[in-house]
Tab-separated table of C-alpha atoms and ligand atoms in Angstrom:
chain	number	residue	atom	x	y	z
A	102	MET	CA	0.043	-0.017	-0.031
A	103	SER	CA	1.458	3.427	-0.867
A	104	LEU	CA	1.624	6.457	1.309
A	105	ASN	CA	-0.687	8.107	-1.195
A	106	ASP	CA	-3.397	5.686	-0.327
A	107	GLY	CA	-6.211	7.252	1.698
A	108	GLN	CA	-6.551	4.065	3.790
A	109	ARG	CA	-3.042	4.445	5.012
A	110	ASP	CA	-3.732	8.047	5.967
A	111	LEU	CA	-6.646	6.975	8.106
A	112	LEU	CA	-4.441	4.611	10.166
A	113	GLY	CA	-2.527	7.656	11.512
A	114	GLU	CA	0.719	5.735	11.824
A	115	GLY	CA	4.107	7.269	12.360
A	116	GLY	CA	5.856	9.978	14.295
A	117	PHE	CA	5.162	13.647	14.373
A	118	GLU	CA	6.924	14.508	11.088
A	119	THR	CA	5.243	11.570	9.217
A	120	LEU	CA	1.854	12.781	10.418
A	121	CYS	CA	2.689	16.368	9.301
A	122	ALA	CA	3.644	15.029	5.821
A	123	HIS	CA	0.863	12.564	5.244
A	124	TYR	CA	-1.917	12.331	7.769
A	125	ALA	CA	-5.491	12.997	6.590
A	126	GLU	CA	-4.359	13.576	2.966
A	127	HIS	CA	-6.370	11.507	0.401
A	128	ARG	CA	-4.159	11.926	-2.579
A	129	LEU	CA	-5.535	9.305	-4.878
A	130	MET	CA	-8.916	10.904	-4.638
A	131	HIS	CA	-7.439	14.020	-6.172
A	132	GLY	CA	-5.456	12.605	-9.145
A	133	GLY	CA	-2.517	11.888	-6.880
A	134	ALA	CA	-1.844	15.612	-6.196
A	135	VAL	CA	0.755	15.824	-3.466
A	136	ALA	CA	-0.449	19.206	-2.298
A	137	PRO	CA	-4.073	19.046	-1.148
A	138	PRO	CA	-6.642	20.763	-3.397
A	139	LEU	CA	-7.775	24.276	-2.341
A	140	TYR	CA	-11.611	24.297	-2.295
A	141	GLN	CA	-11.918	28.071	-2.582
A	142	THR	CA	-15.684	28.101	-2.522
A	143	SER	CA	-18.328	29.632	-0.313
A	144	THR	CA	-21.060	27.194	-1.123
A	145	PHE	CA	-21.713	23.610	-2.430
A	146	VAL	CA	-24.506	22.210	-4.564
A	147	PHE	CA	-26.490	18.973	-3.948
A	148	PRO	CA	-27.473	16.412	-6.601
A	149	ASP	CA	-31.188	16.602	-5.935
A	150	ALA	CA	-33.838	17.973	-3.633
A	151	GLU	CA	-33.895	14.886	-1.397
A	152	ALA	CA	-30.144	15.041	-0.733
A	153	PHE	CA	-30.608	18.740	0.153
A	154	GLU	CA	-33.414	17.812	2.591
A	155	ARG	CA	-31.061	15.378	4.278
A	156	ARG	CA	-28.272	17.871	4.596
A	157	ASP	CA	-28.156	18.076	8.393
A	158	LEU	CA	-28.188	14.331	9.020
A	159	PRO	CA	-24.903	12.875	10.171
A	160	GLN	CA	-24.660	10.523	7.152
A	161	ASN	CA	-24.940	13.473	4.670
A	162	PRO	CA	-21.885	13.229	2.407
A	163	TYR	CA	-22.126	16.715	0.953
A	164	PHE	CA	-20.687	19.964	2.182
A	165	GLN	CA	-23.063	22.918	2.488
A	166	TYR	CA	-21.423	26.196	3.179
A	167	SER	CA	-17.857	27.190	4.044
A	168	ARG	CA	-18.686	28.938	7.298
A	169	LYS	CA	-19.818	25.573	8.603
A	170	ALA	CA	-17.317	23.167	6.928
A	171	ASN	CA	-15.042	23.016	3.848
A	172	PRO	CA	-12.950	20.098	2.580
A	173	THR	CA	-9.625	21.978	2.692
A	174	THR	CA	-10.403	23.163	6.225
A	175	ARG	CA	-11.401	19.638	7.200
A	176	THR	CA	-7.912	18.283	6.173
A	177	LEU	CA	-6.256	20.941	8.372
A	178	GLU	CA	-8.639	20.114	11.309
A	179	ALA	CA	-8.017	16.402	11.054
A	180	LYS	CA	-4.241	16.836	10.913
A	181	LEU	CA	-3.997	19.324	13.783
A	182	ALA	CA	-6.279	17.218	15.957
A	183	LYS	CA	-3.898	14.300	15.402
A	184	LEU	CA	-0.772	16.351	16.125
A	185	GLU	CA	-2.245	17.701	19.417
A	186	ARG	CA	-3.437	14.143	20.360
A	187	GLY	CA	-7.047	15.243	20.196
A	188	ASN	CA	-10.167	13.724	18.661
A	189	TRP	CA	-11.321	16.832	16.894
A	190	ALA	CA	-10.253	20.305	15.903
A	191	ARG	CA	-11.957	23.424	14.604
A	192	ALA	CA	-10.227	26.131	12.592
A	193	PHE	CA	-10.918	29.834	13.052
A	194	SER	CA	-10.109	33.088	11.223
A	195	SER	CA	-7.791	34.215	14.113
A	196	GLY	CA	-6.359	33.020	17.450
A	197	MET	CA	-8.860	35.411	19.150
A	198	GLY	CA	-11.716	33.862	17.229
A	199	ALA	CA	-10.677	30.461	18.553
A	200	ILE	CA	-10.139	31.624	22.137
A	201	THR	CA	-13.406	33.553	22.436
A	202	CYS	CA	-15.389	30.697	20.946
A	203	ALA	CA	-13.864	28.166	23.329
A	204	ILE	CA	-14.583	30.401	26.367
A	205	ASN	CA	-18.135	31.177	25.193
A	206	ALA	CA	-18.871	27.483	24.690
A	207	LEU	CA	-17.895	26.661	28.333
A	208	THR	CA	-19.511	29.478	30.246
A	209	GLU	CA	-22.964	30.919	30.833
A	210	ALA	CA	-24.404	33.819	32.835
A	211	GLY	CA	-23.702	33.541	36.515
A	212	THR	CA	-20.565	31.376	36.156
A	213	HIS	CA	-16.895	32.075	36.951
A	214	VAL	CA	-13.549	31.774	35.281
A	215	VAL	CA	-10.138	31.425	36.817
A	216	ALA	CA	-7.386	32.703	34.499
A	217	VAL	CA	-3.597	33.212	34.575
A	218	ALA	CA	-2.964	36.945	34.980
A	219	ASN	CA	-0.129	37.153	32.399
A	220	ALA	CA	-2.337	36.012	29.523
A	221	TYR	CA	-2.163	37.532	26.063
A	222	HIS	CA	-3.609	41.019	26.550
A	223	PRO	CA	-6.656	40.840	24.237
A	224	THR	CA	-7.545	37.435	25.870
A	225	ARG	CA	-7.317	39.101	29.207
A	226	ARG	CA	-9.401	42.097	28.022
A	227	TYR	CA	-12.066	39.707	26.662
A	228	LEU	CA	-12.210	37.885	29.986
A	229	GLU	CA	-12.114	41.041	32.061
A	230	GLU	CA	-14.214	43.539	30.102
A	231	TYR	CA	-16.448	41.579	27.721
A	232	LEU	CA	-17.588	38.668	29.828
A	233	LYS	CA	-18.842	41.165	32.439
A	234	ARG	CA	-21.675	42.043	30.104
A	235	PHE	CA	-22.949	38.518	30.393
A	236	ASN	CA	-22.580	38.379	34.194
A	237	ILE	CA	-19.606	36.057	34.054
A	238	SER	CA	-16.904	36.965	36.595
A	239	VAL	CA	-13.204	36.211	36.389
A	240	THR	CA	-10.454	35.819	38.970
A	241	PHE	CA	-6.951	36.430	37.698
A	242	VAL	CA	-4.069	34.653	39.379
A	243	SER	CA	-0.615	36.195	39.294
A	244	GLY	CA	2.526	34.093	39.554
A	245	THR	CA	2.893	30.295	39.108
A	246	ARG	CA	1.777	28.796	42.445
A	247	THR	CA	-0.612	25.934	41.835
A	248	GLU	CA	-2.230	26.428	45.261
A	249	ASP	CA	-3.185	30.021	44.381
A	250	PHE	CA	-5.052	28.761	41.288
A	251	ILE	CA	-6.791	26.108	43.357
A	252	ALA	CA	-7.749	28.676	46.000
A	253	ALA	CA	-9.391	30.802	43.328
A	254	MET	CA	-11.727	28.060	42.121
A	255	ARG	CA	-15.253	28.198	43.378
A	256	ASP	CA	-18.428	26.094	43.067
A	257	ASP	CA	-19.544	28.205	40.091
A	258	THR	CA	-16.150	28.060	38.340
A	259	ARG	CA	-16.461	26.556	34.841
A	260	VAL	CA	-13.130	27.301	33.179
A	261	LEU	CA	-9.470	27.402	34.167
A	262	TYR	CA	-7.759	29.458	31.436
A	263	LEU	CA	-3.964	28.860	31.129
A	264	GLU	CA	-0.989	29.896	29.115
A	265	SER	CA	2.448	28.330	29.856
A	266	PRO	CA	4.938	29.870	29.308
A	267	THR	CA	2.931	33.025	30.078
A	268	THR	CA	2.903	36.185	27.978
A	269	GLY	CA	5.587	38.749	28.821
A	270	TYR	CA	7.585	36.972	31.520
A	271	PHE	CA	7.397	33.391	30.055
A	272	GLU	CA	6.725	31.780	33.449
A	273	VAL	CA	5.973	28.090	33.451
A	274	LEU	CA	2.953	26.627	35.211
A	275	ASP	CA	2.530	23.075	36.492
A	276	VAL	CA	0.094	22.056	33.688
A	277	PRO	CA	-0.561	18.445	34.837
A	278	GLY	CA	-1.077	19.519	38.437
A	279	LEU	CA	-3.367	22.366	37.489
A	280	SER	CA	-5.509	20.465	35.058
A	281	ALA	CA	-5.881	17.523	37.544
A	282	ALA	CA	-7.053	19.971	40.297
A	283	ALA	CA	-9.512	21.568	37.907
A	284	ARG	CA	-10.896	18.198	36.798
A	285	GLU	CA	-11.506	17.114	40.415
A	286	ARG	CA	-13.676	20.222	40.793
A	287	GLY	CA	-15.534	19.759	37.542
A	288	VAL	CA	-13.683	22.725	35.955
A	289	ARG	CA	-12.550	22.499	32.317
A	290	THR	CA	-9.001	23.616	31.506
A	291	VAL	CA	-8.457	25.667	28.314
A	292	PHE	CA	-4.821	26.010	27.349
A	293	ASP	CA	-3.225	28.457	24.894
A	294	ASN	CA	-0.464	26.354	23.299
A	295	SER	CA	0.624	28.952	20.640
A	296	TRP	CA	4.147	29.325	22.205
A	297	ALA	CA	5.313	25.692	22.304
A	298	SER	CA	3.186	24.426	19.329
A	299	PRO	CA	2.129	20.707	19.319
A	300	TYR	CA	5.817	19.957	18.405
A	301	PHE	CA	7.142	20.839	21.862
A	302	GLN	CA	4.098	20.408	24.086
A	303	GLN	CA	0.800	18.557	23.977
A	304	PRO	CA	-1.412	19.906	26.746
A	305	LEU	CA	-4.238	17.346	26.160
A	306	GLU	CA	-1.717	14.723	27.250
A	307	HIS	CA	-1.241	16.749	30.463
A	308	GLY	CA	-4.993	16.577	31.194
A	309	CYS	CA	-6.234	19.815	29.668
A	310	ASP	CA	-9.682	19.682	28.050
A	311	ILE	CA	-9.223	22.157	25.266
A	312	VAL	CA	-6.143	23.491	23.477
A	313	VAL	CA	-6.336	26.847	21.608
A	314	HIS	CA	-3.818	28.272	19.200
A	315	SER	CA	-3.046	31.410	17.497
A	316	ALA	CA	-2.111	29.482	14.340
A	317	THR	CA	-0.825	32.781	13.027
A	318	LYS	CA	2.432	32.040	14.891
A	319	TYR	CA	4.546	28.897	14.528
A	320	ILE	CA	1.953	26.666	12.959
A	321	SER	CA	1.846	29.029	9.970
A	322	GLY	CA	5.442	30.024	10.391
A	323	HIS	CA	5.596	32.330	7.324
A	324	SER	CA	3.834	35.511	8.593
A	325	ASP	CA	1.254	35.345	5.859
A	326	VAL	CA	-1.865	34.058	7.609
A	327	VAL	CA	-4.024	35.101	10.620
A	328	ALA	CA	-5.735	31.969	11.949
A	329	GLY	CA	-6.660	30.087	15.089
A	330	MET	CA	-7.520	26.525	16.174
A	331	VAL	CA	-9.452	24.844	19.011
A	332	VAL	CA	-8.694	21.195	19.712
A	333	GLY	CA	-10.183	18.713	22.124
A	334	ARG	CA	-11.131	15.110	22.879
A	335	ASP	CA	-14.639	15.192	24.342
A	336	ALA	CA	-17.127	14.681	21.426
A	337	GLU	CA	-19.919	16.667	22.970
A	338	LEU	CA	-17.627	19.597	23.538
A	339	GLY	CA	-16.422	19.385	19.934
A	340	GLU	CA	-20.027	19.598	18.753
A	341	ARG	CA	-20.656	22.634	20.967
A	342	ILE	CA	-17.569	24.398	19.659
A	343	ALA	CA	-18.630	23.657	16.056
A	344	ARG	CA	-22.161	24.980	16.749
A	345	GLU	CA	-20.937	28.121	18.436
A	346	GLY	CA	-18.219	28.615	15.792
A	347	GLU	CA	-20.828	28.561	13.066
A	348	LEU	CA	-22.993	31.071	14.889
A	349	LEU	CA	-20.158	33.482	15.806
A	350	GLY	CA	-18.829	33.249	12.256
A	351	ALA	CA	-15.128	33.516	12.780
A	352	SER	CA	-14.559	30.562	10.450
A	353	ILE	CA	-11.267	30.247	8.561
A	354	ASP	CA	-10.985	31.056	4.890
A	355	PRO	CA	-10.086	27.943	2.822
A	356	PHE	CA	-6.990	29.592	1.482
A	357	ALA	CA	-5.763	30.384	4.973
A	358	ALA	CA	-6.415	26.742	5.901
A	359	TRP	CA	-4.379	25.679	2.816
A	360	LEU	CA	-1.515	27.882	3.812
A	361	LEU	CA	-1.508	26.376	7.342
A	362	LEU	CA	-1.352	22.941	5.831
A	363	ARG	CA	1.717	24.046	3.939
A	364	GLY	CA	3.258	25.501	7.101
A	365	ILE	CA	2.646	22.292	9.066
A	366	ARG	CA	4.814	20.303	6.676
A	367	THR	CA	7.916	22.031	8.083
A	368	LEU	CA	6.775	22.669	11.688
A	369	SER	CA	9.270	20.290	13.246
A	370	VAL	CA	12.338	21.479	11.351
A	371	ARG	CA	11.381	25.096	11.848
A	372	MET	CA	10.813	24.607	15.628
A	373	GLU	CA	14.176	22.847	16.005
A	374	ARG	CA	15.947	25.789	14.305
A	375	HIS	CA	13.811	28.364	16.204
A	376	GLN	CA	14.972	26.647	19.376
A	377	GLU	CA	18.673	26.661	18.476
A	378	ASN	CA	18.608	30.269	17.247
A	379	GLY	CA	16.557	31.450	20.236
A	380	LEU	CA	18.781	29.756	22.860
A	381	ALA	CA	21.959	31.075	21.160
A	382	VAL	CA	20.606	34.695	21.451
A	383	ALA	CA	19.235	34.129	24.975
A	384	ARG	CA	22.606	32.766	26.134
A	385	LEU	CA	24.484	35.700	24.664
A	386	LEU	CA	22.186	38.063	26.599
A	387	ALA	CA	22.326	36.117	29.850
A	388	GLU	CA	26.147	36.359	29.769
A	389	ASP	CA	26.276	39.959	29.040
A	390	GLU	CA	26.932	42.308	31.961
A	391	ARG	CA	24.598	44.970	30.588
A	392	VAL	CA	21.596	42.669	30.866
A	393	ALA	CA	19.698	42.364	34.180
A	394	VAL	CA	17.596	39.271	33.479
A	395	VAL	CA	16.580	37.029	30.639
A	396	HIS	CA	13.054	35.345	30.775
A	397	HIS	CA	13.604	32.214	28.722
A	398	PRO	CA	12.353	28.972	30.269
A	399	GLY	CA	15.035	26.936	28.332
A	400	LEU	CA	18.020	28.605	30.032
A	401	ASP	CA	19.882	26.478	32.579
A	402	GLY	CA	19.657	27.964	36.036
A	403	VAL	CA	16.464	29.857	35.296
A	404	GLU	CA	13.773	29.221	37.955
A	405	GLN	CA	11.307	26.638	36.680
A	406	HIS	CA	13.657	25.297	34.036
A	407	GLU	CA	13.253	21.787	35.509
A	408	LEU	CA	9.447	22.031	35.404
A	409	ALA	CA	9.634	23.342	31.805
A	410	ALA	CA	11.847	20.472	30.822
A	411	ARG	CA	9.387	17.927	32.356
A	412	GLN	CA	6.361	19.114	30.369
A	413	MET	CA	7.820	20.401	27.150
A	414	SER	CA	10.302	18.628	24.830
A	415	GLY	CA	11.865	21.879	23.745
A	416	TYR	CA	11.679	25.630	23.604
A	417	ALA	CA	10.261	28.149	21.194
A	418	SER	CA	12.181	31.308	20.328
A	419	LEU	CA	10.009	34.027	21.809
A	420	PHE	CA	11.385	35.422	25.013
A	421	SER	CA	12.043	38.689	26.898
A	422	PHE	CA	14.898	40.332	28.764
A	423	ALA	CA	15.666	43.558	30.692
A	424	LEU	CA	18.658	45.761	30.351
A	425	LYS	CA	20.383	46.943	33.538
A	426	ASP	CA	20.024	50.522	32.248
A	427	GLN	CA	16.195	50.700	32.913
A	428	SER	CA	15.773	53.926	31.028
A	429	ARG	CA	13.372	54.325	28.120
A	430	GLU	CA	16.270	55.664	26.089
A	431	ALA	CA	18.475	52.530	26.633
A	432	THR	CA	15.590	50.259	25.575
A	433	HIS	CA	14.787	52.385	22.501
A	434	ARG	CA	18.524	52.581	21.584
A	435	PHE	CA	18.851	48.842	21.705
A	436	LEU	CA	15.786	48.321	19.502
A	437	ASP	CA	16.756	51.014	17.033
A	438	ARG	CA	20.306	49.599	16.638
A	439	LEU	CA	18.985	46.142	15.643
A	440	LYS	CA	19.387	45.534	11.877
A	441	LEU	CA	17.992	42.035	11.331
A	442	PHE	CA	15.143	42.231	13.823
A	443	GLY	CA	12.199	44.339	12.689
A	444	ILE	CA	10.329	46.331	15.254
A	445	GLY	CA	6.914	44.769	15.216
A	446	VAL	CA	4.316	42.634	16.934
A	447	SER	CA	3.431	39.011	16.378
A	448	TRP	CA	5.952	36.211	16.502
A	449	GLY	CA	6.647	32.666	15.283
A	450	GLY	CA	7.421	33.613	11.735
A	451	PHE	CA	10.564	32.998	9.700
A	452	GLU	CA	11.768	36.565	10.379
A	453	SER	CA	13.143	37.992	13.571
A	454	LEU	CA	11.097	40.691	15.354
A	455	ALA	CA	11.490	42.813	18.572
A	456	ILE	CA	9.365	45.093	20.656
A	457	GLY	CA	9.935	46.878	23.960
A	458	GLY	CA	7.873	48.411	26.678
A	459	LEU	CA	7.541	49.284	30.324
A	460	LEU	CA	5.205	46.540	31.341
A	461	PHE	CA	3.686	43.476	29.674
A	462	ASN	CA	0.957	43.205	32.265
A	463	ARG	CA	-0.501	45.708	34.659
A	464	ASP	CA	-0.716	43.172	37.511
A	465	ASP	CA	3.024	42.983	37.430
A	466	THR	CA	4.681	45.238	39.898
A	467	ARG	CA	8.177	44.597	38.684
A	468	GLY	CA	7.915	47.657	36.532
A	469	GLN	CA	10.678	46.599	34.177
A	470	TRP	CA	11.423	47.958	30.710
A	471	LEU	CA	11.305	44.649	28.890
A	472	ILE	CA	12.467	43.767	25.370
A	473	ARG	CA	10.726	40.916	23.671
A	474	LEU	CA	12.485	39.063	20.870
A	475	SER	CA	10.969	36.621	18.372
A	476	VAL	CA	14.085	34.933	17.012
A	477	GLY	CA	13.539	33.829	13.417
A	478	LEU	CA	15.311	31.425	11.026
A	479	GLU	CA	18.040	33.644	9.806
A	480	THR	CA	21.691	32.415	10.103
A	481	ARG	CA	22.418	32.031	13.777
A	482	ASP	CA	25.756	33.844	13.732
A	483	ASP	CA	24.135	36.789	12.018
A	484	LEU	CA	21.461	37.046	14.719
A	485	VAL	CA	23.927	36.704	17.562
A	486	ALA	CA	26.151	39.399	15.902
A	487	ASP	CA	23.244	41.645	15.438
A	488	VAL	CA	22.160	41.473	19.062
A	489	ARG	CA	25.795	41.906	20.297
A	490	GLN	CA	26.306	45.096	18.180
A	491	ALA	CA	22.917	46.409	19.417
A	492	LEU	CA	24.007	45.871	23.075
A	493	GLU	CA	27.284	47.612	22.387
A	494	GLY	CA	25.390	50.721	21.454
B	684	PLP	C1	-0.291	33.911	23.243
B	684	PLP	C2	-1.183	34.386	22.216
B	684	PLP	N1	-2.385	33.852	22.143
B	684	PLP	C3	-3.326	34.286	21.201
B	684	PLP	C4	-2.976	35.296	20.350
B	684	PLP	C5	-4.105	35.830	19.399
B	684	PLP	O1	-3.943	35.281	18.094
B	684	PLP	P1	-4.389	36.040	16.822
B	684	PLP	O2	-3.532	37.309	16.672
B	684	PLP	O3	-4.164	35.035	15.750
B	684	PLP	O4	-5.844	36.359	16.940
B	684	PLP	C6	-1.744	35.911	20.359
B	684	PLP	C7	-1.327	36.917	19.405
B	684	PLP	O5	-0.323	37.502	19.458
B	684	PLP	C8	-0.873	35.486	21.306
B	684	PLP	O6	0.396	36.004	21.475
């Protein structure tokens, strides 16, 4: 049986890279095309009126409308579900589309959410400002102590919302411990795995119920798509997410899904190189006397490095650091001297990016001027030389 055979795809054999290359692709159904077809269509037609009447039955073989489902998107969803060790996945038009849909599907008026304080800012704003309108309250927990998260859970808590490493300071949480504590209390854990990607971390294996992604980052890897994913195991939850996703309408465009499928082919090799380049730059900074602190969970000697190594098989290349000279001018000077790093938001792409600011989260009282680097896939020596010369300025 050849790898092109759809039956082989369905078996889901092989390691991570093999799954990236072949899983859920039905090549012989498409003239043997190695790249999956792009179904760039909004709607689909039925062979007759009876088939149309049966469109919502589970055995209906026809697609209806691309906000609901699309063959290209289905291939992406099947592949990502497999890579995250889930049973289903749903693709969205942005990470925020995925995150808000997952939270909405798990909450209702009068319920409560516990969330990590250093979450991605728009996620935090959604939890803090938007959910209030629906009488859903949120407790934010600063720091990494599992007991603080447990203490924040109440009888009406429905969701524990986590990121690890966290946004800004890249702190690592005890994911298996937290998700087990939540499960005991009937609370569902939603985990943003954009940083590690499924290549370095699989939160469903650590007991989380739902994984969300900004697929805009490493999954895409080429800074040409904005997209999101929700992945899980529980079938009823999967149906709820699909229903809410269809109503809220943040569905992915088929071309964006096709670009993500292309990005996934090289996810493992990109992540390996991101890890090497990121650690090389982080080590240079950690050894430099002008640097006060480097927040990178992969550095030896960094608090929580052991915990990080236990639950992740490697490290992405987004991290932050603070200069000893805590003036706005010194931070701006460093950023402005960089030549290979563009000054810009987002991360996880092939290109290196940098931003700087006083605080990454208002709960944090450290008040540091932090610089965040997203280390790309350029030649490692060039990246290290660029950061060195920027420090020298
Ligand atoms: C950790 C994290 N989660 C989610 C998002 C949101 O994703 P998107 O921009 O694709 O909506 C981002 C975006 O930067 C992020 O950094």
